Amino acid sequence: MRIERSGEIAAPSEKIWPYLIEPEKIMQWFTLLKKFEYTGEQRGGVGTTFYYEEKSGGQLLKMNYIVTEWIENEKLAFGVTSGSLKKDDQIWSIETIPAGSIFTMFEDLEMPMGIIGK
């Protein structure tokens, strides 16, 4: 299943970026998250690992991720390494526009329910 959502934010990318990488700020806007924590020493860049719990559809999904792309103030990409989902690749991107920024979330996921999960 592929999901993509975008929205305009009246702020520059450097003001938005902390809300994508700082656990306490992510929890402020990503309301489905119940827990977000880094799992290694690394706190930025490709190879950073983290864990999160998401309440979705009445289920508590528990997943571990690794960052696959990190372009400061522009793009964060990560994929699931283990947990409740078979596949979950996400890209969070920020595009600068005259009025501020466009934030886009793209997710390609596969639930653990066979054909229904696709």
Tab-separated table of N, CA, C and O in Angstrom, residues 26-72:
chain	number	residue	atom	x	y	z
A	26	ILE	N	8.604	15.208	17.330
A	26	ILE	CA	7.867	14.288	16.459
A	26	ILE	C	6.548	13.898	17.128
A	26	ILE	O	5.497	13.869	16.486
A	27	MET	N	6.607	13.638	18.423
A	27	MET	CA	5.415	13.219	19.160
A	27	MET	C	4.339	14.316	19.191
A	27	MET	O	3.166	14.012	19.353
A	28	GLN	N	4.717	15.574	19.012
A	28	GLN	CA	3.752	16.679	19.029
A	28	GLN	C	2.829	16.668	17.816
A	28	GLN	O	1.678	17.081	17.906
A	29	TRP	N	3.334	16.230	16.654
A	29	TRP	CA	2.499	16.291	15.454
A	29	TRP	C	2.083	14.918	14.936
A	29	TRP	O	1.058	14.787	14.293
A	30	PHE	N	2.870	13.877	15.195
A	30	PHE	CA	2.567	12.529	14.709
A	30	PHE	C	1.748	11.840	15.797
A	30	PHE	O	2.252	11.068	16.592
A	31	THR	N	0.455	12.161	15.825
A	31	THR	CA	-0.406	11.791	16.943
A	31	THR	C	-0.645	10.287	17.093
A	31	THR	O	-1.070	9.849	18.156
A	32	LEU	N	-0.382	9.495	16.068
A	32	LEU	CA	-0.533	8.047	16.186
A	32	LEU	C	0.626	7.414	16.957
A	32	LEU	O	0.501	6.303	17.459
A	33	LEU	N	1.747	8.111	17.052
A	33	LEU	CA	2.909	7.573	17.757
A	33	LEU	C	2.676	7.569	19.255
A	33	LEU	O	2.203	8.551	19.822
A	34	LYS	N	3.040	6.477	19.869
A	34	LYS	CA	2.967	6.361	21.323
A	34	LYS	C	4.360	6.379	21.940
A	34	LYS	O	4.515	6.649	23.127
A	35	LYS	N	5.375	6.064	21.120
A	35	LYS	CA	6.754	6.043	21.605
A	35	LYS	C	7.690	6.242	20.424
A	35	LYS	O	7.451	5.708	19.346
A	36	PHE	N	8.754	7.016	20.625
A	36	PHE	CA	9.792	7.211	19.617
A	36	PHE	C	11.109	7.374	20.360
A	36	PHE	O	11.225	8.239	21.223
A	37	GLU	N	12.085	6.523	20.027
A	37	GLU	CA	13.391	6.639	20.674
A	37	GLU	C	14.487	6.137	19.746
A	37	GLU	O	14.290	5.184	18.995
A	38	TYR	N	15.629	6.815	19.804
A	38	TYR	CA	16.796	6.341	19.072
A	38	TYR	C	17.331	5.113	19.790
A	38	TYR	O	17.275	5.033	21.020
A	39	THR	N	17.846	4.151	19.034
A	39	THR	CA	18.273	2.887	19.637
A	39	THR	C	19.781	2.700	19.630
A	39	THR	O	20.273	1.689	20.118
A	40	GLY	N	20.508	3.629	19.095
A	40	GLY	CA	21.963	3.545	19.098
A	40	GLY	C	22.548	4.879	19.510
A	40	GLY	O	21.833	5.824	19.847
A	41	GLU	N	23.861	4.962	19.465
A	41	GLU	CA	24.558	6.200	19.813
A	41	GLU	C	24.315	7.306	18.781
A	41	GLU	O	24.277	8.475	19.120
A	42	GLN	N	24.155	6.902	17.522
A	42	GLN	CA	24.010	7.856	16.425
A	42	GLN	C	22.659	8.551	16.483
A	42	GLN	O	21.626	7.918	16.670
A	43	ARG	N	22.663	9.873	16.302
A	43	ARG	CA	21.436	10.672	16.345
A	43	ARG	C	21.166	11.416	15.049
A	43	ARG	O	20.307	12.288	14.994
A	44	GLY	N	21.890	11.100	13.996
A	44	GLY	CA	21.675	11.760	12.723
A	44	GLY	C	22.480	11.107	11.625
A	44	GLY	O	23.502	10.475	11.877
A	45	GLY	N	21.981	11.240	10.402
A	45	GLY	CA	22.678	10.714	9.242
A	45	GLY	C	22.257	9.293	8.890
A	45	GLY	O	21.524	8.627	9.619
A	46	VAL	N	22.739	8.852	7.725
A	46	VAL	CA	22.456	7.498	7.247
A	46	VAL	C	22.995	6.494	8.262
A	46	VAL	O	24.094	6.659	8.792
A	47	GLY	N	22.212	5.484	8.547
A	47	GLY	CA	22.605	4.454	9.494
A	47	GLY	C	22.039	4.647	10.893
A	47	GLY	O	22.139	3.751	11.730
A	48	THR	N	21.436	5.801	11.168
A	48	THR	CA	20.800	6.035	12.464
A	48	THR	C	19.653	5.041	12.636
A	48	THR	O	18.889	4.796	11.703
A	49	THR	N	19.539	4.450	13.820
A	49	THR	CA	18.463	3.489	14.092
A	49	THR	C	17.527	4.054	15.153
A	49	THR	O	17.939	4.802	16.035
A	50	PHE	N	16.248	3.685	15.032
A	50	PHE	CA	15.266	4.113	16.019
A	50	PHE	C	14.128	3.120	16.109
A	50	PHE	O	13.960	2.246	15.259
A	51	TYR	N	13.376	3.246	17.176
A	51	TYR	CA	12.232	2.380	17.470
A	51	TYR	C	11.020	3.272	17.681
A	51	TYR	O	11.133	4.342	18.276
A	52	TYR	N	9.868	2.821	17.148
A	52	TYR	CA	8.644	3.532	17.519
A	52	TYR	C	7.461	2.594	17.606
A	52	TYR	O	7.456	1.512	17.039
A	53	GLU	N	6.507	3.049	18.413
A	53	GLU	CA	5.238	2.353	18.580
A	53	GLU	C	4.154	3.270	18.051
A	53	GLU	O	4.130	4.453	18.371
A	54	GLU	N	3.299	2.692	17.217
A	54	GLU	CA	2.222	3.460	16.585
A	54	GLU	C	0.899	2.767	16.819
A	54	GLU	O	0.769	1.570	16.586
A	55	LYS	N	-0.093	3.512	17.270
A	55	LYS	CA	-1.446	2.987	17.455
A	55	LYS	C	-2.208	3.231	16.162
A	55	LYS	O	-2.473	4.367	15.784
A	56	SER	N	-2.525	2.158	15.444
A	56	SER	CA	-3.176	2.277	14.149
A	56	SER	C	-4.217	1.180	13.988
A	56	SER	O	-3.897	-0.001	14.155
A	57	GLY	N	-5.437	1.565	13.653
A	57	GLY	CA	-6.493	0.578	13.431
A	57	GLY	C	-6.768	-0.295	14.637
A	57	GLY	O	-7.073	-1.464	14.499
A	58	GLY	N	-6.598	0.257	15.821
A	58	GLY	CA	-6.850	-0.508	17.036
A	58	GLY	C	-5.694	-1.405	17.457
A	58	GLY	O	-5.784	-2.095	18.461
A	59	GLN	N	-4.622	-1.416	16.677
A	59	GLN	CA	-3.448	-2.240	16.993
A	59	GLN	C	-2.288	-1.351	17.413
A	59	GLN	O	-2.155	-0.224	16.944
A	60	LEU	N	-1.427	-1.884	18.277
A	60	LEU	CA	-0.199	-1.210	18.631
A	60	LEU	C	0.922	-1.849	17.823
A	60	LEU	O	1.268	-3.006	18.037
A	61	LEU	N	1.431	-1.106	16.848
A	61	LEU	CA	2.508	-1.593	16.000
A	61	LEU	C	3.840	-1.196	16.617
A	61	LEU	O	4.039	-0.040	16.991
A	62	LYS	N	4.761	-2.154	16.727
A	62	LYS	CA	6.082	-1.922	17.306
A	62	LYS	C	7.111	-2.207	16.231
A	62	LYS	O	7.155	-3.323	15.707
A	63	MET	N	7.960	-1.197	15.903
A	63	MET	CA	8.857	-1.342	14.766
A	63	MET	C	10.218	-0.705	15.011
A	63	MET	O	10.324	0.314	15.679
A	64	ASN	N	11.221	-1.322	14.414
A	64	ASN	CA	12.584	-0.797	14.398
A	64	ASN	C	12.896	-0.334	12.987
A	64	ASN	O	12.553	-1.013	12.014
A	65	TYR	N	13.594	0.802	12.872
A	65	TYR	CA	13.909	1.403	11.572
A	65	TYR	C	15.382	1.756	11.475
A	65	TYR	O	16.061	1.926	12.486
A	66	ILE	N	15.813	1.942	10.226
A	66	ILE	CA	17.141	2.481	9.943
A	66	ILE	C	16.993	3.600	8.917
A	66	ILE	O	16.211	3.474	7.959
A	67	VAL	N	17.734	4.683	9.129
A	67	VAL	CA	17.715	5.811	8.199
A	67	VAL	C	18.548	5.456	6.971
A	67	VAL	O	19.694	5.031	7.087
A	68	THR	N	17.956	5.621	5.789
A	68	THR	CA	18.624	5.291	4.532
A	68	THR	C	19.046	6.525	3.740
A	68	THR	O	19.867	6.430	2.834
A	69	GLU	N	18.454	7.674	4.089
A	69	GLU	CA	18.847	8.929	3.443
A	69	GLU	C	18.580	10.072	4.415
A	69	GLU	O	17.540	10.110	5.080
A	70	TRP	N	19.536	10.992	4.506
A	70	TRP	CA	19.422	12.122	5.434
A	70	TRP	C	20.046	13.329	4.757
A	70	TRP	O	21.255	13.410	4.602
A	71	ILE	N	19.215	14.252	4.319
A	71	ILE	CA	19.689	15.509	3.741
A	71	ILE	C	19.105	16.603	4.623
A	71	ILE	O	17.893	16.866	4.590
A	72	GLU	N	19.969	17.189	5.442
A	72	GLU	CA	19.555	18.182	6.435
A	72	GLU	C	18.615	19.227	5.834
A	72	GLU	O	18.897	19.791	4.768
